[in-house]
PDB file of N, CA and C in Angstrom:
ATOM      1  N   MET A   1       8.639  -4.442  10.380  1.00 87.00           N
ATOM      2  CA  MET A   1       7.456  -3.646  10.248  1.00 87.00           C
ATOM      3  C   MET A   1       7.703  -2.311  10.916  1.00 87.00           C
ATOM      4  N   GLU A   2       7.174  -1.265  10.309  1.00 89.00           N
ATOM      5  CA  GLU A   2       7.318   0.087  10.830  1.00 89.00           C
ATOM      6  C   GLU A   2       5.942   0.730  10.885  1.00 89.00           C
ATOM      7  N   ILE A   3       5.597   1.296  12.035  1.00 91.00           N
ATOM      8  CA  ILE A   3       4.307   1.967  12.220  1.00 91.00           C
ATOM      9  C   ILE A   3       4.579   3.325  12.843  1.00 91.00           C
ATOM     10  N   GLU A   4       3.939   4.355  12.300  1.00 91.00           N
ATOM     11  CA  GLU A   4       4.074   5.697  12.866  1.00 91.00           C
ATOM     12  C   GLU A   4       2.711   6.365  12.904  1.00 91.00           C
ATOM     13  N   ARG A   5       2.444   7.055  14.014  1.00 92.00           N
ATOM     14  CA  ARG A   5       1.170   7.758  14.178  1.00 92.00           C
ATOM     15  C   ARG A   5       1.438   9.073  14.886  1.00 92.00           C
ATOM     16  N   ASN A   6       1.263  10.183  14.160  1.00 90.00           N
ATOM     17  CA  ASN A   6       1.402  11.515  14.745  1.00 90.00           C
ATOM     18  C   ASN A   6       0.530  12.495  13.971  1.00 90.00           C
ATOM     19  N   ALA A   7       0.656  13.776  14.252  1.00 91.00           N
ATOM     20  CA  ALA A   7      -0.200  14.778  13.610  1.00 91.00           C
ATOM     21  C   ALA A   7       0.041  14.874  12.105  1.00 91.00           C
ATOM     22  N   ASP A   8       1.252  14.580  11.651  1.00 90.00           N
ATOM     23  CA  ASP A   8       1.585  14.694  10.234  1.00 90.00           C
ATOM     24  C   ASP A   8       1.476  13.380   9.475  1.00 90.00           C
ATOM     25  N   THR A   9       1.629  12.257  10.163  1.00 89.00           N
ATOM     26  CA  THR A   9       1.754  10.967   9.494  1.00 89.00           C
ATOM     27  C   THR A   9       0.993   9.881  10.235  1.00 89.00           C
ATOM     28  N   PHE A  10       0.403   8.979   9.454  1.00 90.00           N
ATOM     29  CA  PHE A  10      -0.191   7.770  10.014  1.00 90.00           C
ATOM     30  C   PHE A  10      -0.001   6.677   8.966  1.00 90.00           C
ATOM     31  N   TYR A  11       0.920   5.757   9.223  1.00 88.00           N
ATOM     32  CA  TYR A  11       1.176   4.712   8.239  1.00 88.00           C
ATOM     33  C   TYR A  11       1.714   3.458   8.892  1.00 88.00           C
ATOM     34  N   ALA A  12       1.602   2.380   8.151  1.00 88.00           N
ATOM     35  CA  ALA A  12       2.203   1.100   8.524  1.00 88.00           C
ATOM     36  C   ALA A  12       2.884   0.571   7.274  1.00 88.00           C
ATOM     37  N   ASN A  13       4.118   0.131   7.419  1.00 87.00           N
ATOM     38  CA  ASN A  13       4.890  -0.343   6.281  1.00 87.00           C
ATOM     39  C   ASN A  13       5.498  -1.696   6.637  1.00 87.00           C
ATOM     40  N   ALA A  14       5.172  -2.706   5.852  1.00 85.00           N
ATOM     41  CA  ALA A  14       5.712  -4.050   6.094  1.00 85.00           C
ATOM     42  C   ALA A  14       6.289  -4.567   4.785  1.00 85.00           C
ATOM     43  N   ILE A  15       7.607  -4.711   4.739  1.00 83.00           N
ATOM     44  CA  ILE A  15       8.272  -5.218   3.539  1.00 83.00           C
ATOM     45  C   ILE A  15       9.057  -6.463   3.933  1.00 83.00           C
ATOM     46  N   PRO A  16       8.657  -7.622   3.426  1.00 85.00           N
ATOM     47  CA  PRO A  16       9.388  -8.851   3.764  1.00 85.00           C
ATOM     48  C   PRO A  16      10.811  -8.807   3.219  1.00 85.00           C
ATOM     49  N   GLU A  17      11.759  -9.241   4.029  1.00 86.00           N
ATOM     50  CA  GLU A  17      13.157  -9.256   3.604  1.00 86.00           C
ATOM     51  C   GLU A  17      13.432 -10.498   2.767  1.00 86.00           C
ATOM     52  N   GLY A  18      14.123 -10.316   1.652  1.00 88.00           N
ATOM     53  CA  GLY A  18      14.521 -11.432   0.812  1.00 88.00           C
ATOM     54  C   GLY A  18      13.427 -11.981  -0.086  1.00 88.00           C
ATOM     55  N   ILE A  19      12.297 -11.293  -0.171  1.00 90.00           N
ATOM     56  CA  ILE A  19      11.192 -11.755  -1.021  1.00 90.00           C
ATOM     57  C   ILE A  19      10.782 -10.607  -1.931  1.00 90.00           C
ATOM     58  N   ALA A  20      10.754 -10.865  -3.222  1.00 91.00           N
ATOM     59  CA  ALA A  20      10.325  -9.861  -4.191  1.00 91.00           C
ATOM     60  C   ALA A  20       8.806  -9.922  -4.320  1.00 91.00           C
ATOM     61  N   LEU A  21       8.142  -8.807  -4.035  1.00 91.00           N
ATOM     62  CA  LEU A  21       6.694  -8.741  -4.175  1.00 91.00           C
ATOM     63  C   LEU A  21       6.341  -8.307  -5.594  1.00 91.00           C
ATOM     64  N   ARG A  22       5.272  -8.883  -6.105  1.00 92.00           N
ATOM     65  CA  ARG A  22       4.793  -8.558  -7.448  1.00 92.00           C
ATOM     66  C   ARG A  22       3.405  -7.944  -7.342  1.00 92.00           C
ATOM     67  N   PRO A  23       2.917  -7.295  -8.398  1.00 92.00           N
ATOM     68  CA  PRO A  23       1.582  -6.697  -8.353  1.00 92.00           C
ATOM     69  C   PRO A  23       0.529  -7.739  -7.961  1.00 92.00           C
ATOM     70  N   GLY A  24      -0.329  -7.360  -7.038  1.00 93.00           N
ATOM     71  CA  GLY A  24      -1.420  -8.239  -6.612  1.00 93.00           C
ATOM     72  C   GLY A  24      -1.081  -9.139  -5.434  1.00 93.00           C
ATOM     73  N   ASP A  25       0.207  -9.281  -5.101  1.00 93.00           N
ATOM     74  CA  ASP A  25       0.579 -10.101  -3.944  1.00 93.00           C
ATOM     75  C   ASP A  25       0.075  -9.434  -2.667  1.00 93.00           C
ATOM     76  N   ARG A  26      -0.261 -10.256  -1.666  1.00 92.00           N
ATOM     77  CA  ARG A  26      -0.728  -9.742  -0.384  1.00 92.00           C
ATOM     78  C   ARG A  26       0.219 -10.212   0.714  1.00 92.00           C
ATOM     79  N   VAL A  27       0.400  -9.372   1.712  1.00 90.00           N
ATOM     80  CA  VAL A  27       1.263  -9.700   2.847  1.00 90.00           C
ATOM     81  C   VAL A  27       0.398  -9.711   4.105  1.00 90.00           C
ATOM     82  N   LEU A  28       0.371 -10.843   4.770  1.00 90.00           N
ATOM     83  CA  LEU A  28      -0.357 -10.995   6.017  1.00 90.00           C
ATOM     84  C   LEU A  28       0.661 -10.999   7.149  1.00 90.00           C
ATOM     85  N   VAL A  29       0.615  -9.965   7.998  1.00 90.00           N
ATOM     86  CA  VAL A  29       1.589  -9.798   9.082  1.00 90.00           C
ATOM     87  C   VAL A  29       1.043 -10.467  10.337  1.00 90.00           C
ATOM     88  N   HIS A  30       1.876 -11.290  10.971  1.00 92.00           N
ATOM     89  CA  HIS A  30       1.499 -11.986  12.199  1.00 92.00           C
ATOM     90  C   HIS A  30       2.123 -11.268  13.395  1.00 92.00           C
ATOM     91  N   GLY A  31       1.344 -11.032  14.427  1.00 86.00           N
ATOM     92  CA  GLY A  31       1.878 -10.449  15.650  1.00 86.00           C
ATOM     93  C   GLY A  31       2.025  -8.940  15.624  1.00 86.00           C
ATOM     94  N   ALA A  32       1.325  -8.263  14.731  1.00 84.00           N
ATOM     95  CA  ALA A  32       1.390  -6.800  14.704  1.00 84.00           C
ATOM     96  C   ALA A  32       0.576  -6.242  15.869  1.00 84.00           C
ATOM     97  N   PRO A  33       1.005  -5.123  16.455  1.00 84.00           N
ATOM     98  CA  PRO A  33       0.238  -4.546  17.560  1.00 84.00           C
ATOM     99  C   PRO A  33      -1.119  -4.051  17.070  1.00 84.00           C
ATOM    100  N   ASP A  34      -2.124  -4.140  17.931  1.00 82.00           N
ATOM    101  CA  ASP A  34      -3.458  -3.684  17.535  1.00 82.00           C
ATOM    102  C   ASP A  34      -3.680  -2.209  17.838  1.00 82.00           C
ATOM    103  N   HIS A  35      -2.716  -1.577  18.525  1.00 86.00           N
ATOM    104  CA  HIS A  35      -2.851  -0.157  18.835  1.00 86.00           C
ATOM    105  C   HIS A  35      -1.453   0.476  18.936  1.00 86.00           C
ATOM    106  N   VAL A  36      -1.323   1.646  18.346  1.00 87.00           N
ATOM    107  CA  VAL A  36      -0.104   2.442  18.473  1.00 87.00           C
ATOM    108  C   VAL A  36      -0.533   3.805  18.997  1.00 87.00           C
ATOM    109  N   ALA A  37       0.040   4.239  20.082  1.00 90.00           N
ATOM    110  CA  ALA A  37      -0.333   5.506  20.709  1.00 90.00           C
ATOM    111  C   ALA A  37       0.028   6.689  19.819  1.00 90.00           C
ATOM    112  N   PHE A  38      -0.722   7.771  19.960  1.00 93.00           N
ATOM    113  CA  PHE A  38      -0.462   8.990  19.210  1.00 93.00           C
ATOM    114  C   PHE A  38       0.941   9.506  19.547  1.00 93.00           C
ATOM    115  N   GLY A  39       1.685   9.879  18.504  1.00 91.00           N
ATOM    116  CA  GLY A  39       3.041  10.379  18.671  1.00 91.00           C
ATOM    117  C   GLY A  39       4.094   9.286  18.729  1.00 91.00           C
ATOM    118  N   GLU A  40       3.687   8.049  18.531  1.00 91.00           N
ATOM    119  CA  GLU A  40       4.620   6.932  18.649  1.00 91.00           C
ATOM    120  C   GLU A  40       5.103   6.465  17.274  1.00 91.00           C
ATOM    121  N   HIS A  41       6.371   6.049  17.226  1.00 91.00           N
ATOM    122  CA  HIS A  41       6.978   5.476  16.030  1.00 91.00           C
ATOM    123  C   HIS A  41       7.601   4.156  16.448  1.00 91.00           C
ATOM    124  N   VAL A  42       7.093   3.043  15.895  1.00 90.00           N
ATOM    125  CA  VAL A  42       7.510   1.707  16.319  1.00 90.00           C
ATOM    126  C   VAL A  42       8.116   0.971  15.130  1.00 90.00           C
ATOM    127  N   VAL A  43       9.283   0.349  15.347  1.00 90.00           N
ATOM    128  CA  VAL A  43       9.921  -0.499  14.340  1.00 90.00           C
ATOM    129  C   VAL A  43      10.226  -1.833  15.006  1.00 90.00           C
ATOM    130  N   PHE A  44       9.778  -2.927  14.410  1.00 88.00           N
ATOM    131  CA  PHE A  44      10.020  -4.242  14.989  1.00 88.00           C
ATOM    132  C   PHE A  44      10.022  -5.306  13.904  1.00 88.00           C
ATOM    133  N   GLN A  45      10.570  -6.464  14.236  1.00 88.00           N
ATOM    134  CA  GLN A  45      10.562  -7.601  13.315  1.00 88.00           C
ATOM    135  C   GLN A  45       9.464  -8.560  13.733  1.00 88.00           C
ATOM    136  N   THR A  46       8.800  -9.121  12.757  1.00 89.00           N
ATOM    137  CA  THR A  46       7.730 -10.070  13.010  1.00 89.00           C
ATOM    138  C   THR A  46       7.648 -11.040  11.842  1.00 89.00           C
ATOM    139  N   ARG A  47       6.815 -12.038  11.953  1.00 91.00           N
ATOM    140  CA  ARG A  47       6.621 -12.998  10.862  1.00 91.00           C
ATOM    141  C   ARG A  47       5.520 -12.509   9.934  1.00 91.00           C
ATOM    142  N   ALA A  48       5.603 -12.939   8.680  1.00 90.00           N
ATOM    143  CA  ALA A  48       4.585 -12.568   7.696  1.00 90.00           C
ATOM    144  C   ALA A  48       4.402 -13.714   6.708  1.00 90.00           C
ATOM    145  N   THR A  49       3.199 -13.787   6.152  1.00 91.00           N
ATOM    146  CA  THR A  49       2.893 -14.753   5.107  1.00 91.00           C
ATOM    147  C   THR A  49       2.616 -13.985   3.827  1.00 91.00           C
ATOM    148  N   VAL A  50       3.296 -14.344   2.745  1.00 92.00           N
ATOM    149  CA  VAL A  50       3.074 -13.717   1.446  1.00 92.00           C
ATOM    150  C   VAL A  50       2.136 -14.616   0.645  1.00 92.00           C
ATOM    151  N   ILE A  51       1.022 -14.040   0.217  1.00 94.00           N
ATOM    152  CA  ILE A  51       0.047 -14.765  -0.606  1.00 94.00           C
ATOM    153  C   ILE A  51       0.229 -14.263  -2.034  1.00 94.00           C
ATOM    154  N   ARG A  52       0.737 -15.135  -2.877  1.00 95.00           N
ATOM    155  CA  ARG A  52       1.048 -14.760  -4.256  1.00 95.00           C
ATOM    156  C   ARG A  52      -0.227 -14.632  -5.091  1.00 95.00           C
ATOM    157  N   ALA A  53      -0.253 -13.618  -5.930  1.00 95.00           N
ATOM    158  CA  ALA A  53      -1.357 -13.425  -6.864  1.00 95.00           C
ATOM    159  C   ALA A  53      -1.168 -14.352  -8.057  1.00 95.00           C
ATOM    160  N   ASN A  54      -2.279 -14.851  -8.578  1.00 96.00           N
ATOM    161  CA  ASN A  54      -2.183 -15.654  -9.796  1.00 96.00           C
ATOM    162  C   ASN A  54      -2.071 -14.715 -10.997  1.00 96.00           C
ATOM    163  N   ALA A  55      -1.944 -15.256 -12.177  1.00 95.00           N
ATOM    164  CA  ALA A  55      -1.721 -14.443 -13.383  1.00 95.00           C
ATOM    165  C   ALA A  55      -2.856 -13.457 -13.618  1.00 95.00           C
ATOM    166  N   LEU A  56      -4.091 -13.885 -13.412  1.00 96.00           N
ATOM    167  CA  LEU A  56      -5.238 -12.997 -13.625  1.00 96.00           C
ATOM    168  C   LEU A  56      -5.245 -11.858 -12.601  1.00 96.00           C
ATOM    169  N   GLU A  57      -4.956 -12.150 -11.357  1.00 95.00           N
ATOM    170  CA  GLU A  57      -4.904 -11.113 -10.324  1.00 95.00           C
ATOM    171  C   GLU A  57      -3.782 -10.104 -10.588  1.00 95.00           C
ATOM    172  N   ARG A  58      -2.627 -10.583 -11.053  1.00 95.00           N
ATOM    173  CA  ARG A  58      -1.525  -9.670 -11.391  1.00 95.00           C
ATOM    174  C   ARG A  58      -1.922  -8.772 -12.551  1.00 95.00           C
ATOM    175  N   TRP A  59      -2.520  -9.355 -13.579  1.00 95.00           N
ATOM    176  CA  TRP A  59      -2.953  -8.570 -14.735  1.00 95.00           C
ATOM    177  C   TRP A  59      -3.984  -7.526 -14.313  1.00 95.00           C
ATOM    178  N   TRP A  60      -4.971  -7.923 -13.514  1.00 95.00           N
ATOM    179  CA  TRP A  60      -6.021  -7.009 -13.074  1.00 95.00           C
ATOM    180  C   TRP A  60      -5.431  -5.859 -12.241  1.00 95.00           C
ATOM    181  N   THR A  61      -4.511  -6.145 -11.356  1.00 93.00           N
ATOM    182  CA  THR A  61      -3.888  -5.120 -10.521  1.00 93.00           C
ATOM    183  C   THR A  61      -3.134  -4.115 -11.386  1.00 93.00           C
ATOM    184  N   GLU A  62      -2.396  -4.588 -12.367  1.00 91.00           N
ATOM    185  CA  GLU A  62      -1.669  -3.683 -13.263  1.00 91.00           C
ATOM    186  C   GLU A  62      -2.630  -2.842 -14.103  1.00 91.00           C
ATOM    187  N   TRP A  63      -3.706  -3.443 -14.577  1.00 91.00           N
ATOM    188  CA  TRP A  63      -4.697  -2.757 -15.410  1.00 91.00           C
ATOM    189  C   TRP A  63      -5.381  -1.646 -14.610  1.00 91.00           C
ATOM    190  N   VAL A  64      -5.819  -1.949 -13.405  1.00 90.00           N
ATOM    191  CA  VAL A  64      -6.493  -0.963 -12.564  1.00 90.00           C
ATOM    192  C   VAL A  64      -5.530   0.157 -12.176  1.00 90.00           C
ATOM    193  N   ALA A  65      -4.269  -0.167 -11.930  1.00 87.00           N
ATOM    194  CA  ALA A  65      -3.272   0.835 -11.547  1.00 87.00           C
ATOM    195  C   ALA A  65      -3.089   1.875 -12.650  1.00 87.00           C
ATOM    196  N   ILE A  66      -3.172   1.466 -13.902  1.00 84.00           N
ATOM    197  CA  ILE A  66      -3.051   2.415 -15.020  1.00 84.00           C
ATOM    198  C   ILE A  66      -4.159   3.446 -14.956  1.00 84.00           C
ATOM    199  N   PHE A  67      -5.401   2.996 -14.696  1.00 81.00           N
ATOM    200  CA  PHE A  67      -6.519   3.931 -14.626  1.00 81.00           C
ATOM    201  C   PHE A  67      -6.427   4.839 -13.403  1.00 81.00           C
ATOM    202  N   GLU A  68      -5.929   4.325 -12.290  1.00 80.00           N
ATOM    203  CA  GLU A  68      -5.753   5.169 -11.114  1.00 80.00           C
ATOM    204  C   GLU A  68      -4.701   6.238 -11.372  1.00 80.00           C
ATOM    205  N   LEU A  69      -3.657   5.897 -12.092  1.00 74.00           N
ATOM    206  CA  LEU A  69      -2.621   6.870 -12.426  1.00 74.00           C
ATOM    207  C   LEU A  69      -3.182   7.953 -13.350  1.00 74.00           C
ATOM    208  N   THR A  70      -3.962   7.565 -14.349  1.00 72.00           N
ATOM    209  CA  THR A  70      -4.534   8.563 -15.257  1.00 72.00           C
ATOM    210  C   THR A  70      -5.538   9.449 -14.523  1.00 72.00           C
ATOM    211  N   GLU A  71      -6.172   8.955 -13.473  1.00 70.00           N
ATOM    212  CA  GLU A  71      -7.068   9.793 -12.669  1.00 70.00           C
ATOM    213  C   GLU A  71      -6.280  10.915 -11.991  1.00 70.00           C
ATOM    214  N   LEU A  72      -5.057  10.630 -11.572  1.00 69.00           N
ATOM    215  CA  LEU A  72      -4.211  11.678 -10.997  1.00 69.00           C
ATOM    216  C   LEU A  72      -3.892  12.746 -12.036  1.00 69.00           C
ATOM    217  N   TYR A  73      -3.622  12.336 -13.270  1.00 67.00           N
ATOM    218  CA  TYR A  73      -3.370  13.306 -14.328  1.00 67.00           C
ATOM    219  C   TYR A  73      -4.597  14.170 -14.553  1.00 67.00           C
ATOM    220  N   HIS A  74      -5.762  13.527 -14.570  1.00 60.00           N
ATOM    221  CA  HIS A  74      -7.022  14.231 -14.830  1.00 60.00           C
ATOM    222  C   HIS A  74      -7.268  15.300 -13.766  1.00 60.00           C
ATOM    223  N   CYS A  75      -7.065  14.971 -12.518  1.00 59.00           N
ATOM    224  CA  CYS A  75      -7.315  15.920 -11.427  1.00 59.00           C
ATOM    225  C   CYS A  75      -6.266  17.018 -11.390  1.00 59.00           C
ATOM    226  N   GLY A  76      -5.041  16.691 -11.755  1.00 56.00           N
ATOM    227  CA  GLY A  76      -3.966  17.649 -11.629  1.00 56.00           C
ATOM    228  C   GLY A  76      -3.947  18.727 -12.681  1.00 56.00           C
ATOM    229  N   PHE A  77      -4.565  18.496 -13.825  1.00 59.00           N
ATOM    230  CA  PHE A  77      -4.457  19.458 -14.924  1.00 59.00           C
ATOM    231  C   PHE A  77      -5.794  20.008 -15.377  1.00 59.00           C
ATOM    232  N   GLU A  78      -6.822  19.922 -14.546  1.00 60.00           N
ATOM    233  CA  GLU A  78      -8.107  20.506 -14.910  1.00 60.00           C
ATOM    234  C   GLU A  78      -8.020  22.030 -14.774  1.00 60.00           C
ATOM    235  N   PRO A  79      -8.615  22.760 -15.725  1.00 64.00           N
ATOM    236  CA  PRO A  79      -8.607  24.218 -15.589  1.00 64.00           C
ATOM    237  C   PRO A  79      -9.523  24.635 -14.439  1.00 64.00           C
ATOM    238  N   LYS A  80      -9.147  25.707 -13.761  1.00 66.00           N
ATOM    239  CA  LYS A  80      -9.975  26.220 -12.660  1.00 66.00           C
ATOM    240  C   LYS A  80     -11.214  26.884 -13.226  1.00 66.00           C
ATOM    241  N   GLU A  81     -12.330  26.668 -12.526  1.00 70.00           N
ATOM    242  CA  GLU A  81     -13.588  27.291 -12.961  1.00 70.00           C
ATOM    243  C   GLU A  81     -13.627  28.759 -12.519  1.00 70.00           C
ATOM    244  N   ALA A  82     -14.140  29.609 -13.403  1.00 64.00           N
ATOM    245  CA  ALA A  82     -14.265  31.021 -13.056  1.00 64.00           C
ATOM    246  C   ALA A  82     -15.468  31.197 -12.129  1.00 64.00           C
ATOM    247  N   ALA A  83     -15.300  31.976 -11.092  1.00 59.00           N
ATOM    248  CA  ALA A  83     -16.383  32.152 -10.110  1.00 59.00           C
ATOM    249  C   ALA A  83     -17.352  33.216 -10.523  1.00 59.00           C
TER     250      ALA A  83
END
């Protein structure tokens, strides 16, 4: 697990080793710190539980992701309004 908190970045990234994640799967991290100080970057190993999505959850996640992607297109190419 990797956690970073500073003026430019605030993120947590947990990727299980040796397990392929699919759309809709959830990762429950055990033993993660409840606080990271400002300006700190922490990398550590911990245990995690992967909760697999069923077929309907995978389909729904992929379907919703398509609409979220098209929303980015919509916002990125709108003409500017004249003032």
